[in-house]
Amino acid sequence: MLVEKEKIKTIALKSELSAGDIYFLLSLEDPDEIKFLGEIAYALKKDHVSNTVFFRGLIEFSNICTKDCFYCGIRKSNDLPRRFLMTKQEIVDAAIFAHSNHYGSVVLQSGERADGMFTGFVCDVVRTIKDKTEGKLGITLSCGEQNDETYKMFFAAGAHRYLLRIESSDREFYKMLHPSDRHHDFDTRLNCLRSLKEIGYQVGTGVMVGLPFQNREHLVKDLLFLKQIDADMVGLGPYIEHSQTPLYGYRDQLWPQQERLIMTLKMIAILRILMKDINIASATALQAIDGFGRERALKFGANIIMPGLTPRVHRKDYLLYEDKPCIDEDREECKDCLEIRIKLAGDKIGYDTWGDSKHFINRNHKTHLYV
Ligand code: SAM
Ligand code: SF4
């Protein structure tokens, strides 16, 4: 046990980790050693990005999607959810709630649509939020794959961060998770990430952990990919099954949910060791497995939390997976509950600040912080 802890420490202190090093850390099973890995990651977080946690109010503003990803509960072929697009007023109201409650930033997330009516609407909403909050509220978009022109339009409207998970960095495995057509192309997704960076966004990507047929080699590859693509922000969370999706047919292949949770925590800790100054989100999906999953992720190196701001009436129609937490809580309850939990975890909350990725700032040698 002592020997293993020495080895964990030695690996964590290396300037470059090999695939073998990462595999070793991902394979830790002794709870005491996993806790030790978390403590190292937490100390690195404190040193490099501090123990201040930033809020991104999450507004899931539309579940209308033109894609059919095999894992996702709002895929276009699922007839069960009532499809919605929040009105501009509803979205702006949610953003103003975030601003008045000192959140600093919001994430506008939706299913994927590339039609002009939708992209124009998003631009209008972004501009209006910026206008109403005197430019003070930071805006992250997560609206899937778009062409360069659209990404530029969103950026010009005032969005400065974009989240687009690669889902899995293994090309062959990616193909198994998506229909084989031009709308679900691995290279398109990669090119989108490259374009976003070129345009000047802070770019976030990430993967799901614990998918059917996923193995540790895939996860090692994912971590090396995140490093190689030089992500500014990462959101990685456990895959959770949804009965109205094709992947549900393979649920007998899944690791138990607790294992998916622990593997996600190890992934977060290793990522913090690999990329010390990035922002790492504590995924909401963690909380679907463990009531304190998000706080546990903070202890393993995550520093971003995304409190839900989607109006209650729409939450039951934005179920990416089953057992999604907090679908009946209102925004106030959600905020109060999180504040207490974060303080109990020993972290502070960074109010009224964008909480931009230090990695992005270091990469660009210029500050985007509004304090
Ligand atoms: N449509 C955009 C996209 O795909 O990038 C943004 C919205 S999409 C719902 C956001 C993320 O939800 C995806 O990147 C995926 O990783 C995650 N997701 C979808 N289904 C999931 C599931 N069953 N379990 C866990 N995460 C899931
Ligand atoms: Fe649509 Fe995103 Fe779900 Fe894929 S993951 S089906 S693009 S909402």
Coordinates of C-alpha atoms and ligand atoms in Angstrom, one line a residue:
M1 CA 0.0 0.0 0.0
L2 CA 2.8 2.4 1.0
V3 CA 4.7 1.4 -2.1
E4 CA 1.7 2.1 -4.3
K5 CA 1.2 5.6 -2.7
E6 CA 4.9 6.4 -3.4
K7 CA 4.3 5.3 -7.0
I8 CA 1.2 7.5 -7.3
K9 CA 3.2 10.5 -5.9
T10 CA 6.1 9.9 -8.3
I11 CA 3.8 9.7 -11.3
A12 CA 1.9 12.8 -10.2
L13 CA 5.1 14.8 -10.0
K14 CA 6.3 13.9 -13.5
S15 CA 6.2 16.7 -16.1
E16 CA 4.8 14.3 -18.7
L17 CA 2.7 11.2 -18.0
S18 CA 2.9 8.2 -20.3
A19 CA 0.0 6.1 -21.3
G20 CA 1.3 3.5 -18.9
D21 CA 1.3 6.0 -16.0
I22 CA -2.3 7.0 -16.8
Y23 CA -3.4 3.4 -17.0
F24 CA -1.8 2.6 -13.7
L25 CA -3.7 5.5 -12.0
L26 CA -7.0 4.6 -13.7
S27 CA -6.6 1.0 -12.4
L28 CA -6.3 2.0 -8.7
E29 CA -8.9 0.1 -6.8
D30 CA -8.0 0.4 -3.1
P31 CA -10.3 3.2 -1.7
D32 CA -7.4 4.5 0.4
E33 CA -5.2 4.9 -2.7
I34 CA -8.0 6.5 -4.7
K35 CA -8.5 8.9 -1.9
F36 CA -4.8 9.7 -2.0
L37 CA -5.0 10.3 -5.7
G38 CA -7.9 12.8 -5.0
E39 CA -5.8 14.6 -2.3
I40 CA -3.0 15.1 -4.8
A41 CA -5.4 16.5 -7.4
Y42 CA -7.1 18.7 -4.8
A43 CA -3.7 20.2 -3.7
L44 CA -2.8 20.9 -7.4
K45 CA -6.2 22.6 -7.9
K46 CA -5.6 24.8 -4.8
D47 CA -2.1 25.7 -6.1
H48 CA -2.9 26.3 -9.7
V49 CA -6.6 27.5 -9.9
S50 CA -7.4 28.0 -6.2
N51 CA -10.2 26.4 -4.3
T52 CA -12.7 28.9 -5.6
V53 CA -15.6 27.2 -7.4
F54 CA -17.3 29.1 -10.2
F55 CA -21.0 28.8 -11.1
R56 CA -22.3 28.5 -14.6
G57 CA -26.1 28.7 -14.6
L58 CA -27.2 26.0 -17.0
I59 CA -30.1 27.0 -19.3
E60 CA -31.2 24.0 -21.4
F61 CA -33.2 26.2 -23.8
S62 CA -34.3 23.7 -26.4
N63 CA -34.5 19.9 -26.8
I64 CA -35.2 20.0 -30.5
C65 CA -32.4 18.1 -32.1
T66 CA -31.6 17.0 -35.7
K67 CA -29.2 14.3 -34.5
D68 CA -29.6 10.8 -33.3
C69 CA -26.7 10.0 -31.0
F70 CA -27.3 6.4 -29.6
Y71 CA -26.8 7.4 -26.0
C72 CA -29.0 10.5 -25.7
G73 CA -32.5 10.8 -24.4
I74 CA -33.4 13.8 -26.5
R75 CA -32.2 12.2 -29.8
K76 CA -34.5 13.1 -32.7
S77 CA -36.0 9.6 -33.0
N78 CA -37.3 9.6 -29.4
D79 CA -41.0 10.4 -29.7
L80 CA -41.6 10.7 -25.9
P81 CA -40.2 14.2 -24.9
R82 CA -42.5 17.1 -25.7
R83 CA -40.2 19.2 -28.0
F84 CA -39.7 22.8 -26.8
L85 CA -37.8 26.0 -27.6
M86 CA -37.9 28.5 -24.7
T87 CA -39.0 31.9 -25.7
K88 CA -36.4 34.7 -25.8
Q89 CA -38.0 36.3 -22.7
E90 CA -37.8 33.0 -20.8
I91 CA -34.1 32.6 -21.6
V92 CA -33.3 36.2 -20.8
D93 CA -35.2 35.9 -17.5
A94 CA -33.2 32.9 -16.5
A95 CA -29.9 34.7 -17.4
I96 CA -31.0 37.7 -15.3
F97 CA -31.7 35.4 -12.4
A98 CA -28.1 34.2 -12.7
H99 CA -26.8 37.8 -12.9
S100 CA -28.9 39.0 -9.9
N101 CA -27.7 36.0 -7.9
H102 CA -24.1 36.9 -8.7
Y103 CA -23.4 33.7 -10.7
G104 CA -21.0 35.4 -13.1
S105 CA -21.8 33.2 -16.1
V106 CA -24.4 31.1 -17.8
V107 CA -24.3 28.2 -20.2
L108 CA -26.9 28.1 -23.0
Q109 CA -27.3 24.5 -24.1
S110 CA -29.6 22.9 -26.6
G111 CA -30.1 20.1 -29.1
E112 CA -28.3 20.6 -32.4
R113 CA -29.9 22.7 -35.1
A114 CA -28.1 24.5 -37.9
D115 CA -31.0 26.3 -39.6
G116 CA -30.8 30.1 -39.9
M117 CA -33.9 30.6 -37.8
F118 CA -32.3 28.9 -34.9
T119 CA -28.8 30.3 -35.2
G120 CA -30.2 33.8 -35.7
F121 CA -32.4 33.3 -32.6
V122 CA -29.3 32.3 -30.5
C123 CA -27.4 35.4 -31.6
D124 CA -30.3 37.6 -30.7
V125 CA -30.6 36.0 -27.3
V126 CA -26.9 36.3 -26.6
R127 CA -26.9 40.0 -27.6
T128 CA -29.9 40.7 -25.5
I129 CA -28.4 39.0 -22.4
K130 CA -25.2 41.0 -22.9
D131 CA -27.2 44.2 -23.3
K132 CA -29.4 43.6 -20.2
T133 CA -26.5 42.8 -18.0
E134 CA -24.2 45.6 -19.3
G135 CA -21.8 43.0 -20.7
K136 CA -21.2 41.6 -17.2
L137 CA -22.6 38.1 -17.5
G138 CA -20.3 35.6 -19.2
I139 CA -21.9 33.4 -21.8
T140 CA -20.9 29.9 -22.8
L141 CA -22.7 28.2 -25.6
S142 CA -23.2 24.5 -26.1
C143 CA -25.3 24.1 -29.3
G144 CA -23.4 21.4 -31.0
E145 CA -21.7 21.4 -34.4
Q146 CA -22.0 24.6 -36.5
N147 CA -20.2 26.0 -39.5
D148 CA -17.4 28.6 -39.0
E149 CA -19.6 31.4 -40.0
T150 CA -22.1 30.6 -37.3
Y151 CA -19.5 30.1 -34.7
K152 CA -18.1 33.6 -35.7
M153 CA -21.6 35.1 -35.5
F154 CA -22.1 33.7 -32.0
F155 CA -18.7 35.0 -30.9
A156 CA -19.4 38.4 -32.3
A157 CA -22.8 38.5 -30.5
G158 CA -20.9 38.0 -27.2
A159 CA -20.5 34.3 -26.4
H160 CA -16.9 33.7 -25.4
R161 CA -16.8 30.1 -24.4
Y162 CA -18.1 27.0 -26.2
L163 CA -18.6 23.4 -25.0
L164 CA -18.5 20.6 -27.5
R165 CA -17.6 17.2 -26.0
I166 CA -15.7 14.8 -28.3
E167 CA -17.7 12.1 -26.4
S168 CA -15.0 9.6 -27.2
S169 CA -11.6 10.3 -28.8
D170 CA -11.3 6.9 -30.3
R171 CA -12.6 7.1 -33.9
E172 CA -13.8 3.5 -34.1
F173 CA -15.6 3.7 -30.8
Y174 CA -17.1 7.1 -31.7
K175 CA -18.6 5.3 -34.8
M176 CA -20.2 2.7 -32.5
L177 CA -21.9 5.5 -30.5
H178 CA -23.4 7.3 -33.5
P179 CA -25.3 6.5 -36.7
S180 CA -23.0 6.2 -39.8
D181 CA -24.0 9.2 -41.7
R182 CA -22.5 12.6 -42.5
H183 CA -24.3 14.2 -39.6
H184 CA -22.4 12.2 -37.1
D185 CA -18.8 12.4 -38.3
F186 CA -15.8 12.3 -36.0
D187 CA -13.7 14.5 -38.3
T188 CA -16.4 17.2 -38.4
R189 CA -16.5 17.2 -34.6
L190 CA -12.7 17.5 -34.4
N191 CA -12.7 20.3 -37.0
C192 CA -15.3 22.2 -35.0
L193 CA -13.1 22.1 -32.0
R194 CA -10.2 23.5 -34.1
S195 CA -12.4 26.2 -35.6
L196 CA -13.7 27.3 -32.2
K197 CA -10.1 27.7 -30.9
E198 CA -9.0 29.7 -34.0
I199 CA -12.0 32.0 -33.6
G200 CA -10.8 32.8 -30.1
Y201 CA -13.3 31.0 -27.9
Q202 CA -12.3 29.3 -24.7
V203 CA -12.9 25.8 -25.8
G204 CA -14.4 23.1 -23.6
T205 CA -14.6 19.4 -24.6
G206 CA -14.9 16.1 -22.8
V207 CA -16.1 12.5 -22.8
M208 CA -18.5 10.2 -21.2
V209 CA -17.2 7.6 -18.8
G210 CA -18.5 4.1 -18.5
L211 CA -20.2 3.6 -21.9
P212 CA -21.0 0.0 -22.9
F213 CA -17.9 -1.6 -24.5
Q214 CA -15.6 1.3 -23.3
N215 CA -12.4 0.0 -21.7
R216 CA -9.5 1.6 -19.8
E217 CA -7.5 1.9 -22.9
H218 CA -10.2 4.1 -24.4
L219 CA -10.1 6.3 -21.3
V220 CA -6.3 6.6 -21.4
K221 CA -6.6 7.7 -25.0
D222 CA -9.3 10.3 -24.0
L223 CA -7.1 11.9 -21.3
L224 CA -4.2 12.1 -23.7
F225 CA -6.5 13.6 -26.3
L226 CA -7.7 16.3 -24.0
K227 CA -4.1 17.2 -23.3
Q228 CA -3.1 17.1 -26.9
I229 CA -5.9 19.3 -28.1
D230 CA -5.0 21.7 -25.3
A231 CA -8.6 22.1 -24.0
D232 CA -9.2 25.2 -21.9
M233 CA -12.1 23.5 -20.1
V234 CA -13.3 20.0 -19.7
G235 CA -16.6 18.5 -18.8
L236 CA -16.5 14.7 -18.3
G237 CA -19.2 12.7 -16.6
P238 CA -20.5 9.3 -16.2
Y239 CA -22.7 7.8 -19.0
I240 CA -26.1 7.0 -17.6
E241 CA -28.5 4.8 -19.5
H242 CA -31.8 5.9 -20.9
S243 CA -34.4 3.4 -21.8
Q244 CA -35.6 5.2 -25.0
T245 CA -32.2 5.0 -26.7
P246 CA -30.4 2.3 -28.7
L247 CA -27.5 1.9 -26.2
Y248 CA -30.0 0.7 -23.6
G249 CA -30.0 -2.6 -25.4
Y250 CA -26.4 -3.0 -24.2
R251 CA -27.0 -2.2 -20.5
D252 CA -25.9 -5.7 -19.5
Q253 CA -22.4 -4.6 -20.7
L254 CA -22.3 -1.6 -18.3
W255 CA -20.1 -1.3 -15.2
P256 CA -22.3 -0.8 -12.1
Q257 CA -23.1 2.9 -11.6
Q258 CA -20.8 3.2 -8.6
E259 CA -17.9 2.0 -10.7
R260 CA -18.7 4.6 -13.3
L261 CA -18.7 7.2 -10.6
I262 CA -15.4 6.2 -9.2
M263 CA -13.8 6.0 -12.6
T264 CA -15.1 9.5 -13.4
L265 CA -13.5 10.8 -10.2
K266 CA -10.2 9.1 -11.1
M267 CA -10.4 10.6 -14.6
I268 CA -10.9 14.1 -13.1
A269 CA -8.0 13.7 -10.7
I270 CA -5.7 12.5 -13.5
L271 CA -6.8 15.3 -15.7
R272 CA -6.0 17.8 -13.0
I273 CA -2.5 16.3 -12.8
L274 CA -2.1 16.4 -16.6
M275 CA -3.6 19.9 -17.1
K276 CA -3.1 21.9 -13.9
D277 CA -4.6 25.3 -14.9
I278 CA -7.7 24.3 -16.8
N279 CA -11.3 24.6 -15.7
I280 CA -12.9 21.2 -14.9
A281 CA -16.6 20.9 -14.5
S282 CA -18.3 18.7 -12.0
A283 CA -20.9 17.1 -14.2
T284 CA -24.6 17.0 -13.1
A285 CA -24.7 13.3 -14.1
L286 CA -22.4 12.6 -11.1
Q287 CA -25.3 13.6 -8.8
A288 CA -27.7 11.2 -10.5
I289 CA -25.5 8.3 -9.2
D290 CA -24.5 9.8 -5.8
G291 CA -26.4 12.6 -4.0
F292 CA -23.0 14.1 -3.2
G293 CA -21.3 13.2 -6.5
R294 CA -20.7 16.8 -7.6
E295 CA -19.1 17.7 -4.3
R296 CA -16.9 14.6 -4.4
A297 CA -15.7 15.8 -7.9
L298 CA -14.6 19.1 -6.3
K299 CA -12.5 17.0 -3.9
F300 CA -10.9 15.3 -6.9
G301 CA -9.9 18.5 -8.7
A302 CA -13.0 19.9 -10.4
N303 CA -13.6 23.7 -10.0
I304 CA -16.8 24.5 -11.9
I305 CA -20.4 23.7 -11.0
M306 CA -23.4 24.2 -13.3
P307 CA -26.6 24.9 -11.2
G308 CA -29.7 24.2 -13.3
L309 CA -31.7 27.3 -14.3
T310 CA -34.0 25.6 -16.8
P311 CA -37.6 26.4 -15.9
R312 CA -39.2 23.5 -14.1
V313 CA -41.9 23.1 -16.8
H314 CA -39.2 22.1 -19.3
R315 CA -36.9 20.0 -17.2
K316 CA -38.8 16.7 -17.6
D317 CA -38.4 17.1 -21.4
Y318 CA -34.6 17.6 -21.2
L319 CA -33.8 14.2 -19.8
L320 CA -30.5 13.1 -21.5
Y321 CA -30.5 10.1 -19.1
E322 CA -32.8 8.7 -16.5
D323 CA -32.9 9.8 -12.8
K324 CA -31.7 13.3 -13.7
P325 CA -31.4 15.1 -10.3
C326 CA -33.2 18.2 -9.2
I327 CA -35.9 18.2 -11.8
D328 CA -38.5 19.4 -9.2
E329 CA -36.4 22.0 -7.4
D330 CA -36.8 25.6 -8.2
R331 CA -33.8 27.9 -8.9
E332 CA -33.7 29.4 -5.4
E333 CA -33.6 26.0 -3.7
C334 CA -31.0 24.8 -6.1
K335 CA -28.8 27.8 -5.3
D336 CA -29.1 27.5 -1.5
C337 CA -28.5 23.8 -1.5
L338 CA -25.3 24.2 -3.6
E339 CA -23.9 27.0 -1.5
I340 CA -24.1 24.9 1.6
R341 CA -22.7 21.8 -0.1
I342 CA -19.7 23.7 -1.6
K343 CA -18.8 25.2 1.7
L344 CA -19.1 21.8 3.4
A345 CA -16.7 20.5 0.8
G346 CA -14.2 23.2 1.9
D347 CA -14.3 25.3 -1.2
K348 CA -15.3 28.9 -1.8
I349 CA -17.6 30.3 -4.4
G350 CA -16.4 32.9 -6.9
Y351 CA -19.3 35.3 -7.2
D352 CA -19.7 38.1 -9.8
T353 CA -16.7 36.9 -11.9
W354 CA -16.5 35.0 -15.1
G355 CA -14.0 32.6 -13.7
D356 CA -12.3 32.2 -17.0
S357 CA -10.0 29.3 -17.7
K358 CA -6.5 30.2 -16.3
H359 CA -5.2 28.0 -19.0
F360 CA -6.8 30.1 -21.7
I361 CA -5.4 33.3 -20.1
N362 CA -1.9 31.8 -19.8
R363 CA -2.2 30.6 -23.4
N364 CA -3.2 34.1 -24.7
H365 CA -1.2 36.3 -22.2
K366 CA -4.2 38.5 -21.8
T367 CA -6.9 38.8 -19.2
H368 CA -10.6 38.4 -19.9
L369 CA -11.5 38.6 -16.2
Y370 CA -14.3 40.9 -15.2
V371 CA -14.2 41.4 -11.4
Ligands
SAM1 N1 -26.4 18.9 -28.6 C1 -25.2 19.4 -28.0 C2 -24.0 18.4 -28.2 O1 -24.3 17.2 -28.4 O2 -22.9 18.8 -28.1 C3 -25.3 19.9 -26.6 C4 -26.3 19.2 -25.8 S1 -25.9 17.5 -25.4 C5 -27.3 17.0 -24.6 C6 -24.7 17.7 -24.0 C7 -24.0 16.4 -23.6 O3 -24.9 15.5 -23.0 C8 -23.4 15.6 -24.7 O4 -22.1 16.2 -25.1 C9 -23.2 14.2 -24.0 O5 -21.9 14.0 -23.5 C10 -24.2 14.3 -22.8 N2 -25.1 13.2 -22.7 C11 -26.0 12.8 -23.6 N3 -26.6 11.7 -23.3 C12 -26.0 11.3 -22.1 C13 -26.2 10.2 -21.3 N4 -27.1 9.2 -21.6 N5 -25.4 10.1 -20.1 C14 -24.6 11.1 -19.8 N6 -24.3 12.1 -20.6 C15 -25.1 12.3 -21.8
SF4_2 FE1 -28.7 15.9 -30.0 FE2 -26.6 16.6 -28.4 FE3 -28.3 14.6 -27.7 FE4 -26.6 14.2 -29.8 S1 -26.0 14.5 -27.6 S2 -28.8 13.7 -29.7 S3 -26.5 16.2 -30.7 S4 -28.7 16.8 -27.9

